[in-house]
Amino acid sequence: QVQLVESGGGLVQAGGSLRLSCAASGSIFSIVGWYRQAPGKQREMVATVTSGGSTNYADSVKGRFTISKINAKNTVYLQMNSLKPEDTAVYYCNAKDAILYSPPRDYWGQGTQVTVSS
């Protein structure tokens, strides 16, 4: 059974930092990452990292956010610095299984709220 357990959201002032964590279990994932959804907006990719360590970032977070993972713990982190009010959203951990499934199957965490006050 696949589980993605997130933690680390909260309220922070603009310019501050937060770190999100996602512990993944139950499968071997080819890509893990973070997406976010603000009220009234579509869910968007924030950052992803492949099993080989290649990373990808949304233009809006480049230079401010860093995604990393510890393979031994099956945990992925999102370090968010220089936060802006427009970063306010529910952040979701995502994991893709491209080994057992074609097309890849998506798994989602329960979401964690990040609120940045101005």
PDB file as gemmi writes it, atoms N, CA and C in Angstrom:
CRYST1    1.000    1.000    1.000  90.00  90.00  90.00 P 1                      
ATOM      1  N   GLN A   1       0.845  -1.184   0.000  1.00  0.00           N  
ATOM      2  CA  GLN A   1       0.000   0.000   0.000  1.00  0.00           C  
ATOM      3  C   GLN A   1       0.884   1.239   0.000  1.00  0.00           C  
ATOM      4  N   VAL A   2       0.635   2.092  -0.980  1.00  0.00           N  
ATOM      5  CA  VAL A   2       1.433   3.308  -1.096  1.00  0.00           C  
ATOM      6  C   VAL A   2       0.940   4.356  -0.115  1.00  0.00           C  
ATOM      7  N   GLN A   3       1.873   4.968   0.575  1.00  0.00           N  
ATOM      8  CA  GLN A   3       1.548   6.067   1.475  1.00  0.00           C  
ATOM      9  C   GLN A   3       2.539   7.202   1.275  1.00  0.00           C  
ATOM     10  N   LEU A   4       2.005   8.401   1.230  1.00  0.00           N  
ATOM     11  CA  LEU A   4       2.821   9.617   1.195  1.00  0.00           C  
ATOM     12  C   LEU A   4       2.390  10.459   2.385  1.00  0.00           C  
ATOM     13  N   VAL A   5       3.292  10.653   3.331  1.00  0.00           N  
ATOM     14  CA  VAL A   5       2.955  11.379   4.550  1.00  0.00           C  
ATOM     15  C   VAL A   5       3.760  12.675   4.582  1.00  0.00           C  
ATOM     16  N   GLU A   6       3.031  13.775   4.557  1.00  0.00           N  
ATOM     17  CA  GLU A   6       3.653  15.095   4.490  1.00  0.00           C  
ATOM     18  C   GLU A   6       3.686  15.754   5.863  1.00  0.00           C  
ATOM     19  N   SER A   7       4.630  16.668   6.018  1.00  0.00           N  
ATOM     20  CA  SER A   7       4.685  17.499   7.217  1.00  0.00           C  
ATOM     21  C   SER A   7       5.461  18.760   6.898  1.00  0.00           C  
ATOM     22  N   GLY A   8       5.307  19.763   7.758  1.00  0.00           N  
ATOM     23  CA  GLY A   8       6.138  20.948   7.648  1.00  0.00           C  
ATOM     24  C   GLY A   8       5.466  22.233   7.201  1.00  0.00           C  
ATOM     25  N   GLY A   9       4.207  22.182   6.866  1.00  0.00           N  
ATOM     26  CA  GLY A   9       3.542  23.408   6.465  1.00  0.00           C  
ATOM     27  C   GLY A   9       3.317  24.330   7.653  1.00  0.00           C  
ATOM     28  N   GLY A  10       2.774  25.518   7.368  1.00  0.00           N  
ATOM     29  CA  GLY A  10       2.496  26.456   8.437  1.00  0.00           C  
ATOM     30  C   GLY A  10       2.367  27.875   7.948  1.00  0.00           C  
ATOM     31  N   LEU A  11       2.393  28.778   8.914  1.00  0.00           N  
ATOM     32  CA  LEU A  11       2.256  30.215   8.634  1.00  0.00           C  
ATOM     33  C   LEU A  11       3.626  30.873   8.824  1.00  0.00           C  
ATOM     34  N   VAL A  12       4.010  31.677   7.859  1.00  0.00           N  
ATOM     35  CA  VAL A  12       5.306  32.362   7.925  1.00  0.00           C  
ATOM     36  C   VAL A  12       5.173  33.740   7.300  1.00  0.00           C  
ATOM     37  N   GLN A  13       5.982  34.663   7.741  1.00  0.00           N  
ATOM     38  CA  GLN A  13       5.978  35.997   7.150  1.00  0.00           C  
ATOM     39  C   GLN A  13       6.747  35.998   5.829  1.00  0.00           C  
ATOM     40  N   ALA A  14       6.411  36.933   4.985  1.00  0.00           N  
ATOM     41  CA  ALA A  14       7.130  37.082   3.720  1.00  0.00           C  
ATOM     42  C   ALA A  14       8.624  37.237   3.987  1.00  0.00           C  
ATOM     43  N   GLY A  15       9.413  36.534   3.186  1.00  0.00           N  
ATOM     44  CA  GLY A  15      10.853  36.536   3.367  1.00  0.00           C  
ATOM     45  C   GLY A  15      11.358  35.397   4.227  1.00  0.00           C  
ATOM     46  N   GLY A  16      10.439  34.709   4.877  1.00  0.00           N  
ATOM     47  CA  GLY A  16      10.815  33.610   5.755  1.00  0.00           C  
ATOM     48  C   GLY A  16      11.021  32.307   5.011  1.00  0.00           C  
ATOM     49  N   SER A  17      11.234  31.255   5.797  1.00  0.00           N  
ATOM     50  CA  SER A  17      11.534  29.942   5.242  1.00  0.00           C  
ATOM     51  C   SER A  17      10.686  28.859   5.896  1.00  0.00           C  
ATOM     52  N   LEU A  18      10.438  27.810   5.141  1.00  0.00           N  
ATOM     53  CA  LEU A  18       9.792  26.609   5.635  1.00  0.00           C  
ATOM     54  C   LEU A  18      10.410  25.422   4.927  1.00  0.00           C  
ATOM     55  N   ARG A  19      10.359  24.278   5.585  1.00  0.00           N  
ATOM     56  CA  ARG A  19      10.782  23.042   4.939  1.00  0.00           C  
ATOM     57  C   ARG A  19       9.676  22.012   5.027  1.00  0.00           C  
ATOM     58  N   LEU A  20       9.296  21.488   3.862  1.00  0.00           N  
ATOM     59  CA  LEU A  20       8.297  20.437   3.785  1.00  0.00           C  
ATOM     60  C   LEU A  20       8.994  19.086   3.662  1.00  0.00           C  
ATOM     61  N   SER A  21       8.382  18.084   4.265  1.00  0.00           N  
ATOM     62  CA  SER A  21       8.899  16.723   4.174  1.00  0.00           C  
ATOM     63  C   SER A  21       7.807  15.791   3.689  1.00  0.00           C  
ATOM     64  N   CYS A  22       8.214  14.770   2.953  1.00  0.00           N  
ATOM     65  CA  CYS A  22       7.264  13.769   2.473  1.00  0.00           C  
ATOM     66  C   CYS A  22       7.935  12.405   2.584  1.00  0.00           C  
ATOM     67  N   ALA A  23       7.368  11.548   3.414  1.00  0.00           N  
ATOM     68  CA  ALA A  23       7.872  10.187   3.565  1.00  0.00           C  
ATOM     69  C   ALA A  23       7.039   9.264   2.696  1.00  0.00           C  
ATOM     70  N   ALA A  24       7.686   8.635   1.734  1.00  0.00           N  
ATOM     71  CA  ALA A  24       6.993   7.769   0.783  1.00  0.00           C  
ATOM     72  C   ALA A  24       7.278   6.307   1.088  1.00  0.00           C  
ATOM     73  N   SER A  25       6.268   5.481   0.954  1.00  0.00           N  
ATOM     74  CA  SER A  25       6.449   4.055   1.186  1.00  0.00           C  
ATOM     75  C   SER A  25       5.496   3.260   0.319  1.00  0.00           C  
ATOM     76  N   GLY A  26       5.822   1.989   0.122  1.00  0.00           N  
ATOM     77  CA  GLY A  26       4.918   1.090  -0.571  1.00  0.00           C  
ATOM     78  C   GLY A  26       5.252   0.795  -2.011  1.00  0.00           C  
ATOM     79  N   SER A  27       6.193   1.481  -2.590  1.00  0.00           N  
ATOM     80  CA  SER A  27       6.571   1.220  -3.974  1.00  0.00           C  
ATOM     81  C   SER A  27       7.920   1.854  -4.250  1.00  0.00           C  
ATOM     82  N   ILE A  28       8.380   1.658  -5.482  1.00  0.00           N  
ATOM     83  CA  ILE A  28       9.589   2.328  -5.945  1.00  0.00           C  
ATOM     84  C   ILE A  28       9.156   3.365  -6.956  1.00  0.00           C  
ATOM     85  N   PHE A  29       9.521   4.608  -6.695  1.00  0.00           N  
ATOM     86  CA  PHE A  29       9.015   5.712  -7.482  1.00  0.00           C  
ATOM     87  C   PHE A  29      10.101   6.270  -8.402  1.00  0.00           C  
ATOM     88  N   SER A  30       9.699   6.546  -9.639  1.00  0.00           N  
ATOM     89  CA  SER A  30      10.665   7.065 -10.599  1.00  0.00           C  
ATOM     90  C   SER A  30      10.850   8.575 -10.466  1.00  0.00           C  
ATOM     91  N   ILE A  31       9.787   9.259 -10.075  1.00  0.00           N  
ATOM     92  CA  ILE A  31       9.850  10.708  -9.870  1.00  0.00           C  
ATOM     93  C   ILE A  31       9.032  11.042  -8.625  1.00  0.00           C  
ATOM     94  N   VAL A  32       9.572  11.879  -7.775  1.00  0.00           N  
ATOM     95  CA  VAL A  32       8.818  12.413  -6.646  1.00  0.00           C  
ATOM     96  C   VAL A  32       8.925  13.926  -6.679  1.00  0.00           C  
ATOM     97  N   GLY A  33       7.938  14.570  -6.114  1.00  0.00           N  
ATOM     98  CA  GLY A  33       7.992  16.018  -6.158  1.00  0.00           C  
ATOM     99  C   GLY A  33       6.871  16.667  -5.388  1.00  0.00           C  
ATOM    100  N   TRP A  34       6.783  17.961  -5.578  1.00  0.00           N  
ATOM    101  CA  TRP A  34       5.793  18.783  -4.893  1.00  0.00           C  
ATOM    102  C   TRP A  34       4.989  19.588  -5.907  1.00  0.00           C  
ATOM    103  N   TYR A  35       3.696  19.634  -5.675  1.00  0.00           N  
ATOM    104  CA  TYR A  35       2.774  20.450  -6.443  1.00  0.00           C  
ATOM    105  C   TYR A  35       2.057  21.347  -5.442  1.00  0.00           C  
ATOM    106  N   ARG A  36       1.418  22.391  -5.954  1.00  0.00           N  
ATOM    107  CA  ARG A  36       0.640  23.253  -5.071  1.00  0.00           C  
ATOM    108  C   ARG A  36      -0.617  23.732  -5.765  1.00  0.00           C  
ATOM    109  N   GLN A  37      -1.594  24.061  -4.940  1.00  0.00           N  
ATOM    110  CA  GLN A  37      -2.860  24.563  -5.459  1.00  0.00           C  
ATOM    111  C   GLN A  37      -3.329  25.694  -4.580  1.00  0.00           C  
ATOM    112  N   ALA A  38      -3.417  26.874  -5.170  1.00  0.00           N  
ATOM    113  CA  ALA A  38      -3.945  28.044  -4.480  1.00  0.00           C  
ATOM    114  C   ALA A  38      -5.446  28.126  -4.725  1.00  0.00           C  
ATOM    115  N   PRO A  39      -6.168  28.818  -3.848  1.00  0.00           N  
ATOM    116  CA  PRO A  39      -7.619  28.932  -4.029  1.00  0.00           C  
ATOM    117  C   PRO A  39      -7.986  29.498  -5.400  1.00  0.00           C  
ATOM    118  N   GLY A  40      -8.878  28.832  -6.087  1.00  0.00           N  
ATOM    119  CA  GLY A  40      -9.334  29.299  -7.388  1.00  0.00           C  
ATOM    120  C   GLY A  40      -8.381  29.044  -8.530  1.00  0.00           C  
ATOM    121  N   LYS A  41      -7.289  28.339  -8.263  1.00  0.00           N  
ATOM    122  CA  LYS A  41      -6.300  28.080  -9.302  1.00  0.00           C  
ATOM    123  C   LYS A  41      -6.103  26.585  -9.485  1.00  0.00           C  
ATOM    124  N   GLN A  42      -5.528  26.242 -10.633  1.00  0.00           N  
ATOM    125  CA  GLN A  42      -5.226  24.842 -10.901  1.00  0.00           C  
ATOM    126  C   GLN A  42      -3.973  24.404 -10.142  1.00  0.00           C  
ATOM    127  N   ARG A  43      -3.917  23.123  -9.900  1.00  0.00           N  
ATOM    128  CA  ARG A  43      -2.725  22.572  -9.267  1.00  0.00           C  
ATOM    129  C   ARG A  43      -1.550  22.707 -10.231  1.00  0.00           C  
ATOM    130  N   GLU A  44      -0.400  23.117  -9.708  1.00  0.00           N  
ATOM    131  CA  GLU A  44       0.772  23.317 -10.541  1.00  0.00           C  
ATOM    132  C   GLU A  44       1.994  22.634  -9.935  1.00  0.00           C  
ATOM    133  N   MET A  45       2.892  22.238 -10.822  1.00  0.00           N  
ATOM    134  CA  MET A  45       4.140  21.636 -10.391  1.00  0.00           C  
ATOM    135  C   MET A  45       5.018  22.697  -9.756  1.00  0.00           C  
ATOM    136  N   VAL A  46       5.640  22.350  -8.637  1.00  0.00           N  
ATOM    137  CA  VAL A  46       6.579  23.242  -7.980  1.00  0.00           C  
ATOM    138  C   VAL A  46       8.015  22.768  -8.228  1.00  0.00           C  
ATOM    139  N   ALA A  47       8.262  21.493  -7.904  1.00  0.00           N  
ATOM    140  CA  ALA A  47       9.606  20.940  -8.074  1.00  0.00           C  
ATOM    141  C   ALA A  47       9.512  19.425  -8.089  1.00  0.00           C  
ATOM    142  N   THR A  48      10.363  18.797  -8.896  1.00  0.00           N  
ATOM    143  CA  THR A  48      10.418  17.339  -8.943  1.00  0.00           C  
ATOM    144  C   THR A  48      11.868  16.879  -8.957  1.00  0.00           C  
ATOM    145  N   VAL A  49      12.056  15.637  -8.537  1.00  0.00           N  
ATOM    146  CA  VAL A  49      13.384  15.027  -8.587  1.00  0.00           C  
ATOM    147  C   VAL A  49      13.217  13.585  -9.029  1.00  0.00           C  
ATOM    148  N   THR A  50      14.054  13.159  -9.958  1.00  0.00           N  
ATOM    149  CA  THR A  50      13.968  11.793 -10.466  1.00  0.00           C  
ATOM    150  C   THR A  50      14.777  10.845  -9.577  1.00  0.00           C  
ATOM    151  N   SER A  51      14.609   9.564  -9.836  1.00  0.00           N  
ATOM    152  CA  SER A  51      15.372   8.572  -9.079  1.00  0.00           C  
ATOM    153  C   SER A  51      16.869   8.740  -9.311  1.00  0.00           C  
ATOM    154  N   GLY A  52      17.234   9.322 -10.434  1.00  0.00           N  
ATOM    155  CA  GLY A  52      18.649   9.567 -10.727  1.00  0.00           C  
ATOM    156  C   GLY A  52      19.178  10.871 -10.166  1.00  0.00           C  
ATOM    157  N   GLY A  53      18.271  11.670  -9.589  1.00  0.00           N  
ATOM    158  CA  GLY A  53      18.708  12.909  -8.959  1.00  0.00           C  
ATOM    159  C   GLY A  53      18.521  14.169  -9.782  1.00  0.00           C  
ATOM    160  N   SER A  54      17.952  14.050 -10.973  1.00  0.00           N  
ATOM    161  CA  SER A  54      17.709  15.236 -11.791  1.00  0.00           C  
ATOM    162  C   SER A  54      16.523  16.009 -11.229  1.00  0.00           C  
ATOM    163  N   THR A  55      16.685  17.323 -11.177  1.00  0.00           N  
ATOM    164  CA  THR A  55      15.650  18.168 -10.598  1.00  0.00           C  
ATOM    165  C   THR A  55      15.027  19.076 -11.648  1.00  0.00           C  
ATOM    166  N   ASN A  56      13.812  19.492 -11.368  1.00  0.00           N  
ATOM    167  CA  ASN A  56      13.089  20.407 -12.237  1.00  0.00           C  
ATOM    168  C   ASN A  56      12.281  21.342 -11.346  1.00  0.00           C  
ATOM    169  N   TYR A  57      12.278  22.631 -11.698  1.00  0.00           N  
ATOM    170  CA  TYR A  57      11.588  23.624 -10.883  1.00  0.00           C  
ATOM    171  C   TYR A  57      10.674  24.490 -11.738  1.00  0.00           C  
ATOM    172  N   ALA A  58       9.587  24.912 -11.146  1.00  0.00           N  
ATOM    173  CA  ALA A  58       8.780  25.941 -11.782  1.00  0.00           C  
ATOM    174  C   ALA A  58       9.583  27.236 -11.814  1.00  0.00           C  
ATOM    175  N   ASP A  59       9.390  28.017 -12.858  1.00  0.00           N  
ATOM    176  CA  ASP A  59      10.141  29.264 -12.987  1.00  0.00           C  
ATOM    177  C   ASP A  59       9.918  30.175 -11.781  1.00  0.00           C  
ATOM    178  N   SER A  60       8.723  30.135 -11.226  1.00  0.00           N  
ATOM    179  CA  SER A  60       8.367  31.049 -10.140  1.00  0.00           C  
ATOM    180  C   SER A  60       9.114  30.752  -8.843  1.00  0.00           C  
ATOM    181  N   VAL A  61       9.729  29.569  -8.726  1.00  0.00           N  
ATOM    182  CA  VAL A  61      10.408  29.214  -7.475  1.00  0.00           C  
ATOM    183  C   VAL A  61      11.905  29.004  -7.655  1.00  0.00           C  
ATOM    184  N   LYS A  62      12.377  29.082  -8.880  1.00  0.00           N  
ATOM    185  CA  LYS A  62      13.810  28.875  -9.117  1.00  0.00           C  
ATOM    186  C   LYS A  62      14.631  29.882  -8.325  1.00  0.00           C  
ATOM    187  N   GLY A  63      15.677  29.373  -7.691  1.00  0.00           N  
ATOM    188  CA  GLY A  63      16.548  30.219  -6.891  1.00  0.00           C  
ATOM    189  C   GLY A  63      16.065  30.427  -5.468  1.00  0.00           C  
ATOM    190  N   ARG A  64      14.828  30.019  -5.188  1.00  0.00           N  
ATOM    191  CA  ARG A  64      14.280  30.177  -3.835  1.00  0.00           C  
ATOM    192  C   ARG A  64      13.988  28.829  -3.163  1.00  0.00           C  
ATOM    193  N   PHE A  65      13.540  27.864  -3.944  1.00  0.00           N  
ATOM    194  CA  PHE A  65      13.178  26.553  -3.413  1.00  0.00           C  
ATOM    195  C   PHE A  65      14.218  25.525  -3.838  1.00  0.00           C  
ATOM    196  N   THR A  66      14.431  24.540  -2.980  1.00  0.00           N  
ATOM    197  CA  THR A  66      15.345  23.446  -3.291  1.00  0.00           C  
ATOM    198  C   THR A  66      14.692  22.127  -2.910  1.00  0.00           C  
ATOM    199  N   ILE A  67      14.648  21.215  -3.880  1.00  0.00           N  
ATOM    200  CA  ILE A  67      14.123  19.888  -3.610  1.00  0.00           C  
ATOM    201  C   ILE A  67      15.288  18.929  -3.409  1.00  0.00           C  
ATOM    202  N   SER A  68      15.134  18.031  -2.460  1.00  0.00           N  
ATOM    203  CA  SER A  68      16.177  17.043  -2.208  1.00  0.00           C  
ATOM    204  C   SER A  68      15.527  15.768  -1.693  1.00  0.00           C  
ATOM    205  N   LYS A  69      16.292  14.678  -1.729  1.00  0.00           N  
ATOM    206  CA  LYS A  69      15.741  13.422  -1.229  1.00  0.00           C  
ATOM    207  C   LYS A  69      16.823  12.593  -0.584  1.00  0.00           C  
ATOM    208  N   ILE A  70      16.396  11.797   0.370  1.00  0.00           N  
ATOM    209  CA  ILE A  70      17.279  10.839   1.008  1.00  0.00           C  
ATOM    210  C   ILE A  70      16.749   9.467   0.649  1.00  0.00           C  
ATOM    211  N   ASN A  71      17.454   8.782  -0.239  1.00  0.00           N  
ATOM    212  CA  ASN A  71      16.958   7.511  -0.747  1.00  0.00           C  
ATOM    213  C   ASN A  71      16.777   6.472   0.356  1.00  0.00           C  
ATOM    214  N   ALA A  72      17.701   6.451   1.317  1.00  0.00           N  
ATOM    215  CA  ALA A  72      17.630   5.452   2.377  1.00  0.00           C  
ATOM    216  C   ALA A  72      16.367   5.596   3.214  1.00  0.00           C  
ATOM    217  N   LYS A  73      15.844   6.817   3.272  1.00  0.00           N  
ATOM    218  CA  LYS A  73      14.642   7.065   4.061  1.00  0.00           C  
ATOM    219  C   LYS A  73      13.397   7.203   3.195  1.00  0.00           C  
ATOM    220  N   ASN A  74      13.567   7.137   1.870  1.00  0.00           N  
ATOM    221  CA  ASN A  74      12.446   7.374   0.959  1.00  0.00           C  
ATOM    222  C   ASN A  74      11.728   8.669   1.307  1.00  0.00           C  
ATOM    223  N   THR A  75      12.496   9.676   1.589  1.00  0.00           N  
ATOM    224  CA  THR A  75      11.936  10.956   2.000  1.00  0.00           C  
ATOM    225  C   THR A  75      12.407  12.046   1.055  1.00  0.00           C  
ATOM    226  N   VAL A  76      11.472  12.908   0.688  1.00  0.00           N  
ATOM    227  CA  VAL A  76      11.791  14.045  -0.167  1.00  0.00           C  
ATOM    228  C   VAL A  76      11.472  15.323   0.595  1.00  0.00           C  
ATOM    229  N   TYR A  77      12.326  16.310   0.436  1.00  0.00           N  
ATOM    230  CA  TYR A  77      12.184  17.571   1.139  1.00  0.00           C  
ATOM    231  C   TYR A  77      12.020  18.717   0.140  1.00  0.00           C  
ATOM    232  N   LEU A  78      11.354  19.749   0.580  1.00  0.00           N  
ATOM    233  CA  LEU A  78      11.284  20.981  -0.182  1.00  0.00           C  
ATOM    234  C   LEU A  78      11.652  22.118   0.760  1.00  0.00           C  
ATOM    235  N   GLN A  79      12.847  22.661   0.569  1.00  0.00           N  
ATOM    236  CA  GLN A  79      13.287  23.812   1.337  1.00  0.00           C  
ATOM    237  C   GLN A  79      12.818  25.065   0.611  1.00  0.00           C  
ATOM    238  N   MET A  80      12.029  25.858   1.299  1.00  0.00           N  
ATOM    239  CA  MET A  80      11.457  27.052   0.691  1.00  0.00           C  
ATOM    240  C   MET A  80      11.996  28.281   1.398  1.00  0.00           C  
ATOM    241  N   ASN A  81      12.759  29.084   0.678  1.00  0.00           N  
ATOM    242  CA  ASN A  81      13.327  30.311   1.223  1.00  0.00           C  
ATOM    243  C   ASN A  81      12.740  31.525   0.511  1.00  0.00           C  
ATOM    244  N   SER A  82      12.932  32.677   1.118  1.00  0.00           N  
ATOM    245  CA  SER A  82      12.440  33.934   0.530  1.00  0.00           C  
ATOM    246  C   SER A  82      10.983  33.806   0.107  1.00  0.00           C  
ATOM    247  N   LEU A  83      10.178  33.290   0.987  1.00  0.00           N  
ATOM    248  CA  LEU A  83       8.773  33.045   0.652  1.00  0.00           C  
ATOM    249  C   LEU A  83       8.033  34.333   0.389  1.00  0.00           C  
ATOM    250  N   LYS A  84       7.081  34.247  -0.542  1.00  0.00           N  
ATOM    251  CA  LYS A  84       6.262  35.379  -0.948  1.00  0.00           C  
ATOM    252  C   LYS A  84       4.796  35.060  -0.688  1.00  0.00           C  
ATOM    253  N   PRO A  85       3.962  36.078  -0.533  1.00  0.00           N  
ATOM    254  CA  PRO A  85       2.527  35.807  -0.340  1.00  0.00           C  
ATOM    255  C   PRO A  85       1.935  34.951  -1.459  1.00  0.00           C  
ATOM    256  N   GLU A  86       2.436  35.102  -2.661  1.00  0.00           N  
ATOM    257  CA  GLU A  86       1.909  34.308  -3.774  1.00  0.00           C  
ATOM    258  C   GLU A  86       2.310  32.837  -3.704  1.00  0.00           C  
ATOM    259  N   ASP A  87       3.155  32.477  -2.751  1.00  0.00           N  
ATOM    260  CA  ASP A  87       3.466  31.064  -2.528  1.00  0.00           C  
ATOM    261  C   ASP A  87       2.409  30.379  -1.663  1.00  0.00           C  
ATOM    262  N   THR A  88       1.478  31.147  -1.141  1.00  0.00           N  
ATOM    263  CA  THR A  88       0.418  30.592  -0.313  1.00  0.00           C  
ATOM    264  C   THR A  88      -0.419  29.593  -1.111  1.00  0.00           C  
ATOM    265  N   ALA A  89      -0.534  28.384  -0.590  1.00  0.00           N  
ATOM    266  CA  ALA A  89      -1.251  27.317  -1.283  1.00  0.00           C  
ATOM    267  C   ALA A  89      -1.243  26.068  -0.403  1.00  0.00           C  
ATOM    268  N   VAL A  90      -2.014  25.094  -0.837  1.00  0.00           N  
ATOM    269  CA  VAL A  90      -1.881  23.754  -0.275  1.00  0.00           C  
ATOM    270  C   VAL A  90      -0.825  23.030  -1.111  1.00  0.00           C  
ATOM    271  N   TYR A  91       0.165  22.500  -0.443  1.00  0.00           N  
ATOM    272  CA  TYR A  91       1.257  21.802  -1.118  1.00  0.00           C  
ATOM    273  C   TYR A  91       1.044  20.295  -1.007  1.00  0.00           C  
ATOM    274  N   TYR A  92       1.169  19.623  -2.143  1.00  0.00           N  
ATOM    275  CA  TYR A  92       0.939  18.183  -2.206  1.00  0.00           C  
ATOM    276  C   TYR A  92       2.211  17.464  -2.634  1.00  0.00           C  
ATOM    277  N   CYS A  93       2.513  16.415  -1.934  1.00  0.00           N  
ATOM    278  CA  CYS A  93       3.582  15.527  -2.356  1.00  0.00           C  
ATOM    279  C   CYS A  93       3.045  14.606  -3.447  1.00  0.00           C  
ATOM    280  N   ASN A  94       3.856  14.372  -4.445  1.00  0.00           N  
ATOM    281  CA  ASN A  94       3.463  13.507  -5.555  1.00  0.00           C  
ATOM    282  C   ASN A  94       4.561  12.486  -5.821  1.00  0.00           C  
ATOM    283  N   ALA A  95       4.158  11.276  -6.119  1.00  0.00           N  
ATOM    284  CA  ALA A  95       5.115  10.240  -6.485  1.00  0.00           C  
ATOM    285  C   ALA A  95       4.568   9.492  -7.703  1.00  0.00           C  
ATOM    286  N   LYS A  96       5.447   9.230  -8.662  1.00  0.00           N  
ATOM    287  CA  LYS A  96       5.051   8.564  -9.888  1.00  0.00           C  
ATOM    288  C   LYS A  96       5.713   7.187  -9.965  1.00  0.00           C  
ATOM    289  N   ASP A  97       4.907   6.190 -10.223  1.00  0.00           N  
ATOM    290  CA  ASP A  97       5.410   4.829 -10.399  1.00  0.00           C  
ATOM    291  C   ASP A  97       5.395   4.527 -11.895  1.00  0.00           C  
ATOM    292  N   ALA A  98       6.590   4.589 -12.489  1.00  0.00           N  
ATOM    293  CA  ALA A  98       6.721   4.288 -13.916  1.00  0.00           C  
ATOM    294  C   ALA A  98       7.326   2.910 -14.135  1.00  0.00           C  
ATOM    295  N   ILE A  99       7.529   2.174 -13.039  1.00  0.00           N  
ATOM    296  CA  ILE A  99       8.120   0.839 -13.161  1.00  0.00           C  
ATOM    297  C   ILE A  99       7.029  -0.203 -13.360  1.00  0.00           C  
ATOM    298  N   LEU A 100       5.992  -0.116 -12.551  1.00  0.00           N  
ATOM    299  CA  LEU A 100       4.900  -1.085 -12.641  1.00  0.00           C  
ATOM    300  C   LEU A 100       3.805  -0.642 -13.603  1.00  0.00           C  
ATOM    301  N   TYR A 101       3.774   0.671 -13.887  1.00  0.00           N  
ATOM    302  CA  TYR A 101       2.647   1.195 -14.647  1.00  0.00           C  
ATOM    303  C   TYR A 101       3.121   1.996 -15.853  1.00  0.00           C  
ATOM    304  N   SER A 102       2.401   1.822 -16.979  1.00  0.00           N  
ATOM    305  CA  SER A 102       2.617   2.630 -18.173  1.00  0.00           C  
ATOM    306  C   SER A 102       1.259   2.944 -18.773  1.00  0.00           C  
ATOM    307  N   PRO A 103       0.853   4.225 -18.791  1.00  0.00           N  
ATOM    308  CA  PRO A 103       1.599   5.394 -18.317  1.00  0.00           C  
ATOM    309  C   PRO A 103       1.809   5.360 -16.800  1.00  0.00           C  
ATOM    310  N   PRO A 104       2.732   6.171 -16.296  1.00  0.00           N  
ATOM    311  CA  PRO A 104       3.007   6.160 -14.860  1.00  0.00           C  
ATOM    312  C   PRO A 104       1.765   6.448 -14.033  1.00  0.00           C  
ATOM    313  N   ARG A 105       1.710   5.826 -12.862  1.00  0.00           N  
ATOM    314  CA  ARG A 105       0.599   6.045 -11.950  1.00  0.00           C  
ATOM    315  C   ARG A 105       1.007   7.088 -10.923  1.00  0.00           C  
ATOM    316  N   ASP A 106       0.093   8.025 -10.680  1.00  0.00           N  
ATOM    317  CA  ASP A 106       0.338   9.100  -9.718  1.00  0.00           C  
ATOM    318  C   ASP A 106      -0.226   8.741  -8.356  1.00  0.00           C  
ATOM    319  N   TYR A 107       0.555   9.080  -7.333  1.00  0.00           N  
ATOM    320  CA  TYR A 107       0.089   8.997  -5.960  1.00  0.00           C  
ATOM    321  C   TYR A 107       0.243  10.377  -5.323  1.00  0.00           C  
ATOM    322  N   TRP A 108      -0.694  10.695  -4.424  1.00  0.00           N  
ATOM    323  CA  TRP A 108      -0.707  12.022  -3.819  1.00  0.00           C  
ATOM    324  C   TRP A 108      -0.769  11.928  -2.301  1.00  0.00           C  
ATOM    325  N   GLY A 109      -0.093  12.878  -1.652  1.00  0.00           N  
ATOM    326  CA  GLY A 109      -0.248  13.040  -0.228  1.00  0.00           C  
ATOM    327  C   GLY A 109      -1.520  13.790   0.088  1.00  0.00           C  
ATOM    328  N   GLN A 110      -1.766  13.982   1.384  1.00  0.00           N  
ATOM    329  CA  GLN A 110      -3.016  14.597   1.815  1.00  0.00           C  
ATOM    330  C   GLN A 110      -2.980  16.113   1.685  1.00  0.00           C  
ATOM    331  N   GLY A 111      -1.813  16.682   1.503  1.00  0.00           N  
ATOM    332  CA  GLY A 111      -1.675  18.130   1.360  1.00  0.00           C  
ATOM    333  C   GLY A 111      -1.335  18.794   2.680  1.00  0.00           C  
ATOM    334  N   THR A 112      -0.546  19.837   2.589  1.00  0.00           N  
ATOM    335  CA  THR A 112      -0.192  20.621   3.769  1.00  0.00           C  
ATOM    336  C   THR A 112      -0.271  22.102   3.411  1.00  0.00           C  
ATOM    337  N   GLN A 113      -0.898  22.869   4.285  1.00  0.00           N  
ATOM    338  CA  GLN A 113      -1.130  24.291   4.000  1.00  0.00           C  
ATOM    339  C   GLN A 113       0.122  25.107   4.283  1.00  0.00           C  
ATOM    340  N   VAL A 114       0.466  25.947   3.331  1.00  0.00           N  
ATOM    341  CA  VAL A 114       1.520  26.937   3.506  1.00  0.00           C  
ATOM    342  C   VAL A 114       0.900  28.306   3.320  1.00  0.00           C  
ATOM    343  N   THR A 115       1.016  29.154   4.322  1.00  0.00           N  
ATOM    344  CA  THR A 115       0.457  30.498   4.265  1.00  0.00           C  
ATOM    345  C   THR A 115       1.568  31.500   4.525  1.00  0.00           C  
ATOM    346  N   VAL A 116       1.732  32.428   3.591  1.00  0.00           N  
ATOM    347  CA  VAL A 116       2.772  33.453   3.704  1.00  0.00           C  
ATOM    348  C   VAL A 116       2.080  34.795   3.856  1.00  0.00           C  
ATOM    349  N   SER A 117       2.307  35.442   4.975  1.00  0.00           N  
ATOM    350  CA  SER A 117       1.674  36.737   5.234  1.00  0.00           C  
ATOM    351  C   SER A 117       2.588  37.869   4.768  1.00  0.00           C  
ATOM    352  N   SER A 118       1.943  38.948   4.339  1.00  0.00           N  
ATOM    353  CA  SER A 118       2.724  40.091   3.819  1.00  0.00           C  
ATOM    354  C   SER A 118       3.083  41.063   4.924  1.00  0.00           C  
TER     355      SER A 118                                                      
END                                                                             
